[in-house]
CSV table of C-alpha atoms in Angstrom, one decimal:
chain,number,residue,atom,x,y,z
A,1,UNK,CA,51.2,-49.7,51.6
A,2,UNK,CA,50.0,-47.9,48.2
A,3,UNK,CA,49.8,-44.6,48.0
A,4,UNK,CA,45.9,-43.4,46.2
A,5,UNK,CA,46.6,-40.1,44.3
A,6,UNK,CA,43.6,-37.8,44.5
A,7,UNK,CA,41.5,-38.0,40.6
A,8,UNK,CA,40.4,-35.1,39.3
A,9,UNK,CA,36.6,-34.5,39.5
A,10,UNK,CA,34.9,-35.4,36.3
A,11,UNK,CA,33.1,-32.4,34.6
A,12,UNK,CA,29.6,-33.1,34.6
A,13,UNK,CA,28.2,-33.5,31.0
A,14,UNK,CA,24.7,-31.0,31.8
A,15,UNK,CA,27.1,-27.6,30.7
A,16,UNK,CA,25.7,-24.3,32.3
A,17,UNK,CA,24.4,-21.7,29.8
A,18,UNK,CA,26.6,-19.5,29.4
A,19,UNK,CA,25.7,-16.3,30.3
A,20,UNK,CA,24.6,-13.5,28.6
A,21,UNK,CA,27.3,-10.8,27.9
A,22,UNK,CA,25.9,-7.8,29.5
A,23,UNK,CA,25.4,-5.0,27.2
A,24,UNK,CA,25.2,-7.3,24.2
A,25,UNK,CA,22.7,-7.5,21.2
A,26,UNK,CA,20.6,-9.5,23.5
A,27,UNK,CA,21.2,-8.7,27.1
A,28,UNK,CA,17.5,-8.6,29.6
A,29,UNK,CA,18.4,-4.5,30.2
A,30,UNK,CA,18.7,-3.8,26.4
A,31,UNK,CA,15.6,-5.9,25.7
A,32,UNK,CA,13.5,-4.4,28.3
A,33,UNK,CA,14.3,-1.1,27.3
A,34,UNK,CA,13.2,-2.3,23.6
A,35,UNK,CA,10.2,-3.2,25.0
A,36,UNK,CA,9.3,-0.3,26.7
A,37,UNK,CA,10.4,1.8,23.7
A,38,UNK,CA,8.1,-0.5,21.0
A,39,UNK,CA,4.8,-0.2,23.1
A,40,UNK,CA,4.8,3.7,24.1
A,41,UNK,CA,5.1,3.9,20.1
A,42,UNK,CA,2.7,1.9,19.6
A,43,UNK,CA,0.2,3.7,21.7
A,44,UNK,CA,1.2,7.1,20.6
A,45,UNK,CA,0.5,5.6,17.0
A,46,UNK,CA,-2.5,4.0,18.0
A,47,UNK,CA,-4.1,6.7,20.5
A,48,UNK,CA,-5.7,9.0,17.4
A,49,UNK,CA,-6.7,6.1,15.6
A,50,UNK,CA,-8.8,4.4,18.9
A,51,UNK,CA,-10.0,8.0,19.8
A,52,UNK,CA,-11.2,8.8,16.3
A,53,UNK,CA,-13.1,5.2,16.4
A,54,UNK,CA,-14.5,5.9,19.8
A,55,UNK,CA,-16.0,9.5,18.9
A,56,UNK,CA,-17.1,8.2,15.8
A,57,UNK,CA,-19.9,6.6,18.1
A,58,UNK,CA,-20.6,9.4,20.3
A,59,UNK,CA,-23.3,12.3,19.5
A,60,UNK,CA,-21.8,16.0,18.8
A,61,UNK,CA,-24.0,18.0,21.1
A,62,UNK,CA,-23.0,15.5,23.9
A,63,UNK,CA,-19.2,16.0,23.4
A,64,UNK,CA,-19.9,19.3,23.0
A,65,UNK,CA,-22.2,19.8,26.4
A,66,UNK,CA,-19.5,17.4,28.0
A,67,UNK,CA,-16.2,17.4,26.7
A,68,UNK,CA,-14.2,15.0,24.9
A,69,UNK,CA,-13.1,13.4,27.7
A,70,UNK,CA,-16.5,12.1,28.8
A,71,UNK,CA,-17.9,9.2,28.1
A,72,UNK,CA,-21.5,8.8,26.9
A,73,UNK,CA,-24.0,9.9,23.9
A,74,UNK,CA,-23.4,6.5,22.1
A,75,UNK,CA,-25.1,6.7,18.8
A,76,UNK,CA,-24.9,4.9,15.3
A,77,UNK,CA,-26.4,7.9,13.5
A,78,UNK,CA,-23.3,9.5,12.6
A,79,UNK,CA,-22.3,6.4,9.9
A,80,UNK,CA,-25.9,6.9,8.8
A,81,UNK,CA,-25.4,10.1,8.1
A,82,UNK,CA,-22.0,10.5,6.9
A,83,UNK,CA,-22.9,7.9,4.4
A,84,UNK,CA,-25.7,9.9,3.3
A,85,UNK,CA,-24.3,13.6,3.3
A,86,UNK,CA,-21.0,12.2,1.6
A,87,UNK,CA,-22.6,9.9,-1.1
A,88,UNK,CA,-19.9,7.3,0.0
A,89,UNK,CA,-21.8,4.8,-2.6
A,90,UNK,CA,-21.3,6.7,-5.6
A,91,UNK,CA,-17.5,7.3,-4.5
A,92,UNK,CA,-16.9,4.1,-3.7
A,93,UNK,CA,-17.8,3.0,-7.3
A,94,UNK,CA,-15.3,5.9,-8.3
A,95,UNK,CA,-12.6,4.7,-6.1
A,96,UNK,CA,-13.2,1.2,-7.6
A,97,UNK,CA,-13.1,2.2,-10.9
A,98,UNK,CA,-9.8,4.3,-10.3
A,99,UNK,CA,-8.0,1.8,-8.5
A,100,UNK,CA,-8.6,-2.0,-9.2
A,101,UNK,CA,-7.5,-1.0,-13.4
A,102,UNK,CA,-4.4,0.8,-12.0
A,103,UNK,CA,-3.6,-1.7,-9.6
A,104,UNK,CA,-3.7,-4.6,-11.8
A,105,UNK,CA,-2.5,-2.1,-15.0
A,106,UNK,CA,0.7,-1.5,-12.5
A,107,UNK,CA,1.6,-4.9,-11.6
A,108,UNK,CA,1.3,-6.4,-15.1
A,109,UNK,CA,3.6,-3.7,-16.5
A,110,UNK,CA,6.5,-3.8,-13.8
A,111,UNK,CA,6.5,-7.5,-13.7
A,112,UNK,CA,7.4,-7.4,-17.1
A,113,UNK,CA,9.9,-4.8,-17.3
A,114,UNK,CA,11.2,-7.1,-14.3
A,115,UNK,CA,11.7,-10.4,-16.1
A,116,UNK,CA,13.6,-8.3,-18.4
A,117,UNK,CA,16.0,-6.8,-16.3
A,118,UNK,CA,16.3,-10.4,-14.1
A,119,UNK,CA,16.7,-12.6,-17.0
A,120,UNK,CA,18.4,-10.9,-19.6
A,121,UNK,CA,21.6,-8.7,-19.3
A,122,UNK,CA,22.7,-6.3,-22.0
A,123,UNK,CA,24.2,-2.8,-21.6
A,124,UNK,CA,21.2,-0.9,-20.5
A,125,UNK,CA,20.1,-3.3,-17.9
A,126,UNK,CA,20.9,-1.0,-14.6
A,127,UNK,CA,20.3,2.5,-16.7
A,128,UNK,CA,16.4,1.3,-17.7
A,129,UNK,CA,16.0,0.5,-13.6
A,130,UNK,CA,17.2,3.5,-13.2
A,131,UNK,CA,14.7,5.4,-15.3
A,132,UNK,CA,11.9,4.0,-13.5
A,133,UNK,CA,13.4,4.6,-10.2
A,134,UNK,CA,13.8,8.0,-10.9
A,135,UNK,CA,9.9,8.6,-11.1
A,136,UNK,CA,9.5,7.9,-7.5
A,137,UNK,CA,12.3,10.7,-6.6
A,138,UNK,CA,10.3,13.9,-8.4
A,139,UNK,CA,7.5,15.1,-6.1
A,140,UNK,CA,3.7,14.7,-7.8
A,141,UNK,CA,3.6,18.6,-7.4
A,142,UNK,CA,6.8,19.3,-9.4
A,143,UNK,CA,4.8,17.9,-12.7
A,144,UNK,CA,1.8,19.4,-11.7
A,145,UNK,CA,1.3,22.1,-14.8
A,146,UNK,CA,2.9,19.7,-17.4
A,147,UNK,CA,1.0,16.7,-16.9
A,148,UNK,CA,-1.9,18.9,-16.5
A,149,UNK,CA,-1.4,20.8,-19.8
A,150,UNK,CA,-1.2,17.4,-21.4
A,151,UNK,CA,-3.9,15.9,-20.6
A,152,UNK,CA,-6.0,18.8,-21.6
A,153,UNK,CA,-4.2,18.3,-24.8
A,154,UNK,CA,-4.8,14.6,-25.3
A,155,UNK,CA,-8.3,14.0,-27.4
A,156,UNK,CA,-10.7,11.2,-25.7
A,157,UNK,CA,-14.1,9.7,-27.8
A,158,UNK,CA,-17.4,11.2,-25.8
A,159,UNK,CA,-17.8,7.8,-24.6
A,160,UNK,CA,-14.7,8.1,-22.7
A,161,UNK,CA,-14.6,11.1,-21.3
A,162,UNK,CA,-17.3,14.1,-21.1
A,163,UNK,CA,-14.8,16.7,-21.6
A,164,UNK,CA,-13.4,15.4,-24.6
A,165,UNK,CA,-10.0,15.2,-23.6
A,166,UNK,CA,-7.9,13.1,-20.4
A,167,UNK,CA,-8.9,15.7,-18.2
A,168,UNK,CA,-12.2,14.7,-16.1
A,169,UNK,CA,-12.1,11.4,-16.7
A,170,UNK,CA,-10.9,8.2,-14.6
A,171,UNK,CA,-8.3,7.5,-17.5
A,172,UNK,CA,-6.2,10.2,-16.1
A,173,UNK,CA,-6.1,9.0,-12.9
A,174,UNK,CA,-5.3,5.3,-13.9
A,175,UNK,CA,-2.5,6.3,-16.0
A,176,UNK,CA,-0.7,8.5,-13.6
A,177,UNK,CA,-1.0,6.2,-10.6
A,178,UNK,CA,0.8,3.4,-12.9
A,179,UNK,CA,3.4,5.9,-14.4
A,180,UNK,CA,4.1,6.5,-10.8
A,181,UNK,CA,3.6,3.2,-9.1
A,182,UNK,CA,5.5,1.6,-11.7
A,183,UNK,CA,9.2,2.5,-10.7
A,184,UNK,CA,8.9,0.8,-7.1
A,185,UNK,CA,7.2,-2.0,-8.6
A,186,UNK,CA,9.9,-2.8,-11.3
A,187,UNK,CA,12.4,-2.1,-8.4
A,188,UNK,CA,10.5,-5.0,-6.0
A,189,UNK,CA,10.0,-7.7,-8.1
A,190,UNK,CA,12.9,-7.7,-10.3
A,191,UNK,CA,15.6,-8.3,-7.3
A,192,UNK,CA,12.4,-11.0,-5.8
A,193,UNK,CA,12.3,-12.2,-10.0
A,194,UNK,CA,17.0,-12.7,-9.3
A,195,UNK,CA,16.6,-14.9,-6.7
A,196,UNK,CA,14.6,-17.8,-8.4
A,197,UNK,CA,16.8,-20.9,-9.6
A,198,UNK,CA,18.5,-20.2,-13.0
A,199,UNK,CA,18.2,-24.1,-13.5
A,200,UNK,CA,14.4,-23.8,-13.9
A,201,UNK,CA,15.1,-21.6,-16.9
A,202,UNK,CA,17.3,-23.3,-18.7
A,203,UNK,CA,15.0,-26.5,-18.2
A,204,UNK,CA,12.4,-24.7,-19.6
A,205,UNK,CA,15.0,-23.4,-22.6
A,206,UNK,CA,15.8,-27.0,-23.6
A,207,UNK,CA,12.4,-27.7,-23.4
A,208,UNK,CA,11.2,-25.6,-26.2
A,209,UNK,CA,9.7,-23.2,-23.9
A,210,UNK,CA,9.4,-19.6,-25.5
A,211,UNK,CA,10.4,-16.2,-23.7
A,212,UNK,CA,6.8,-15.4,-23.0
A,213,UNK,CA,6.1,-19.2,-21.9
A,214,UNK,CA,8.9,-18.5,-19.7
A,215,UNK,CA,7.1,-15.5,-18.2
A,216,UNK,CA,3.9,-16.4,-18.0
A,217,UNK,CA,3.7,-20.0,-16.9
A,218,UNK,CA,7.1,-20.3,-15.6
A,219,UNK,CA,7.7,-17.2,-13.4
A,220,UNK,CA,4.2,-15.2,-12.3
A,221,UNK,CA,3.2,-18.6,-10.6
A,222,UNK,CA,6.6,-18.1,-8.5
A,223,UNK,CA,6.4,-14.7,-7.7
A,224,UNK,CA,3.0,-14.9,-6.3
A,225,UNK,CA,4.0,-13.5,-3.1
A,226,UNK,CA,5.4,-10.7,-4.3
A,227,UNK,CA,3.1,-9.9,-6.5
A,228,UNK,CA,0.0,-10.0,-3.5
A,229,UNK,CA,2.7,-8.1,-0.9
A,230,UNK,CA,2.9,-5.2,-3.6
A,231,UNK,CA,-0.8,-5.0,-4.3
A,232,UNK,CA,-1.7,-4.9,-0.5
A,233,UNK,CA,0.7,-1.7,-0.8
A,234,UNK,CA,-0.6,-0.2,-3.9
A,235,UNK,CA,-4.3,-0.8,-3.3
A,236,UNK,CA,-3.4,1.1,-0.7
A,237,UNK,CA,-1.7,4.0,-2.1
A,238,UNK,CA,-3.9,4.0,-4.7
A,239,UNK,CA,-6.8,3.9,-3.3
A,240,UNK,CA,-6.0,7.0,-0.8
A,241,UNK,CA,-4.5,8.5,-3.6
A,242,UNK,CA,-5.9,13.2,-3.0
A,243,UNK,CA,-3.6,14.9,-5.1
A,244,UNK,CA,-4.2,14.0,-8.7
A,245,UNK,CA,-7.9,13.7,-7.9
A,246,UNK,CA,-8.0,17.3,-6.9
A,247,UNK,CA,-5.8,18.3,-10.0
A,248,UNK,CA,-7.5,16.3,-13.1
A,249,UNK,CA,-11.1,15.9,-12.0
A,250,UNK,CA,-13.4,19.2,-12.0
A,251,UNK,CA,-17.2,17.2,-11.4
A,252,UNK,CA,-18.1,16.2,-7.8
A,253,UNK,CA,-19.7,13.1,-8.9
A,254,UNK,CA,-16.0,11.6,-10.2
A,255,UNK,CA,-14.0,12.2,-7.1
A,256,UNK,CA,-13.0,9.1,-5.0
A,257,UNK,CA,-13.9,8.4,-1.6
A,258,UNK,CA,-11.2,10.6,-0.3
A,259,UNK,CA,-12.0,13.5,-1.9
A,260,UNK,CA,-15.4,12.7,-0.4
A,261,UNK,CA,-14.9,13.3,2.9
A,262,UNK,CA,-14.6,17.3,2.5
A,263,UNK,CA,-18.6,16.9,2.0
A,264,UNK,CA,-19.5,16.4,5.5
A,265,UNK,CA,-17.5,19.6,6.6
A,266,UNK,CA,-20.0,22.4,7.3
A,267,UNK,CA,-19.8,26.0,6.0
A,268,UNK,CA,-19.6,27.4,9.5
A,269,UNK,CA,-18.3,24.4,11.6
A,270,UNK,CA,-17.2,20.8,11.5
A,271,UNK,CA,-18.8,18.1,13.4
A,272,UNK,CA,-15.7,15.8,14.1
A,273,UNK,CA,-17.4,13.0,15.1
A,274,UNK,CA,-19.4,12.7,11.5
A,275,UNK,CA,-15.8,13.3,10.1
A,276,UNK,CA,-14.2,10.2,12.2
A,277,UNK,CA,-17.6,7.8,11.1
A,278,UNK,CA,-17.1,8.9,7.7
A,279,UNK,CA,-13.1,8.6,8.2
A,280,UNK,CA,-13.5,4.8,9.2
A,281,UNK,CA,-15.9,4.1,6.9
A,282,UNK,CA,-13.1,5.5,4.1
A,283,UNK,CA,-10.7,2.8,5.7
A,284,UNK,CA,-12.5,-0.2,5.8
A,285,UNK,CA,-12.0,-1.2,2.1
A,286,UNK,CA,-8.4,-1.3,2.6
A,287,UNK,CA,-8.4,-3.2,5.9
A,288,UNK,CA,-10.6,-6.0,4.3
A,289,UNK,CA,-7.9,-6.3,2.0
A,290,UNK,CA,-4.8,-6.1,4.2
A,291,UNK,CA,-6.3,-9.0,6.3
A,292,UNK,CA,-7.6,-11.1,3.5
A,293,UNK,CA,-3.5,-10.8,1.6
A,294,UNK,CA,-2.3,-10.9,5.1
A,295,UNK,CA,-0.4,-14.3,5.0
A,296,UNK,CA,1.0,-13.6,1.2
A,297,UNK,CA,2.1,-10.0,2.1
A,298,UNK,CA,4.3,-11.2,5.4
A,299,UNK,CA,5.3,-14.3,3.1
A,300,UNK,CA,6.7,-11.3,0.5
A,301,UNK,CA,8.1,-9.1,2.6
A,302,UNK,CA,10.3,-12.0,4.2
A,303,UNK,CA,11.6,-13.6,1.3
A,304,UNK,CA,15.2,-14.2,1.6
A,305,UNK,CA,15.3,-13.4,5.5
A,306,UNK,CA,16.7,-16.7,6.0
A,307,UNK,CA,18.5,-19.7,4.6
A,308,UNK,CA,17.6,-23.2,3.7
């Protein structure tokens, strides 16, 4: 008579998850909670902007008769009329003027102080980074009088400037959005410029390539990303650039578009509703071009993020 000894059972081969670790990194509570947290900031953040844009359609003496909180008095005549009362085309062409030389003037500048400091080392390398960083620690206002002293010292032809020197004239504002644009820029793409293959260089070395070959045809293509990522930026910046404007330009007719919007404030009172029409209209420009460098800017600001 034999004797079966019991087998153990065999462990089936479809493993349970195993569970999450409660409290971890990423447990449901914690997650949840993020959640919650993410979109209350991002209606807080939104709320002015979606109440601005909805009063911006909505005639004054009705909100005024009615509230804010009403709803009604649609009209399209405030964009009419802020576009009229601020003379957004002639600031427009100022704020083009102004910012498509000092955006382009900005990149081409820092992308070549970057290629320096990525490709070459010599003793200097960190202290000339440093030097450009340092112009995005001062505050604008701290150089106030000097740069404004010279630039009233700085002769420009008649043809360049009606008041004979830098002040009053778009040159001023070009040169002191790169001089302080510059510093970040240098800072972005020479750590972006590090990461590209020092194989490709030497490649290019044996082939009788020069340095500015090397540059030009070898690394702009590459950092393309980077390049439209920090344009997106500095259009922007640029673009709603107030304080210099206010500082170096004395005529009406040369202020950008922000500087604009203090013409459809009223001696006595301010309709808010022209204000938000005009404010939208102001912020259009630089939505047109967020969307249409969308893909390259995420594609920039992720490089590196993961491996392989």
């Amino acid at each position: 008579m034999s004797i079966e000894t019991p087998t153990a059972p065999v462990p089936s081969r479809t493993a349970t998850p195993a569970a999450r670790t409660e409290g971890g990194a990423m447990s449901r509570p914690r997650g949840t909670v993020a959640t919650v947290v993410v979109a209350i900031l991002a209606l807080v953040w939104l709320f002015p902007l979606a109440w601005a844009l909805l009063n911006s359609f909505r005639d004054y003496g009705y909100t005024q008769a009615n509230g804010y909180l009403s709803f009604g008095g649609w009209t399209l005549d405030n964009y009419r009329q802020s576009w009229e009362q601020g003379r957004f085309g002639l600031h427009f062409k100022n704020s083009v003027i102004i910012t498509v030389p000092a955006v382009l003037l900005t990149l081409w500048l820092s992308s070549m102080v970057a290629f320096v400091l990525a490709r070459f080392s010599y003793r200097f390398n960190l202290t000339l980074l440093g030097i450009f960083l340092a112009a995005n620690l001062l505050p604008p206002q701290a150089l106030l009088i000097p740069v404004f002293r010279l630039f009233r010292e700085i002769p420009l032809p008649l043809f360049m400037s009606d008041s004979g020197s830098m002040l009053n004239s778009f040159w001023s504002l070009i040169l002191v959005n790169t001089a302080f644009q510059m510093g970040f820029c240098t800072f972005v793409l020479s750590n972006y410029m590090k990461t590209l293959p020092h194989e490709i260089y030497e490649s290019a070395m044996l082939d009788g390539a020069s340095v500015w070959r090397q540059y030009w045809q070898l690394t702009m293509p590459l950092v393309r990303p980077a390049l439209a990522a920090l344009a997106t930026l500095q259009v922007t910046w640029v673009y709603n650039e107030f304080f210099w404007a206010t500082v170096l330009l004395q005529q009406g007719d040369k202020f950008p578009i922000t500087s604009a919007l203090n013409n459809l404030r009223g001696q006595f009172f301010t309709d808010t509703n022209l204000v938000a029409a005009g404010s939208v209209v102001v912020a259009l420009p630089v939505l047109v071009v967020f969307f249409a460098l969308q893909k390259q800017f995420v594609s920039g600001l992720t490089l590196g993020s993961t491996k392989g």
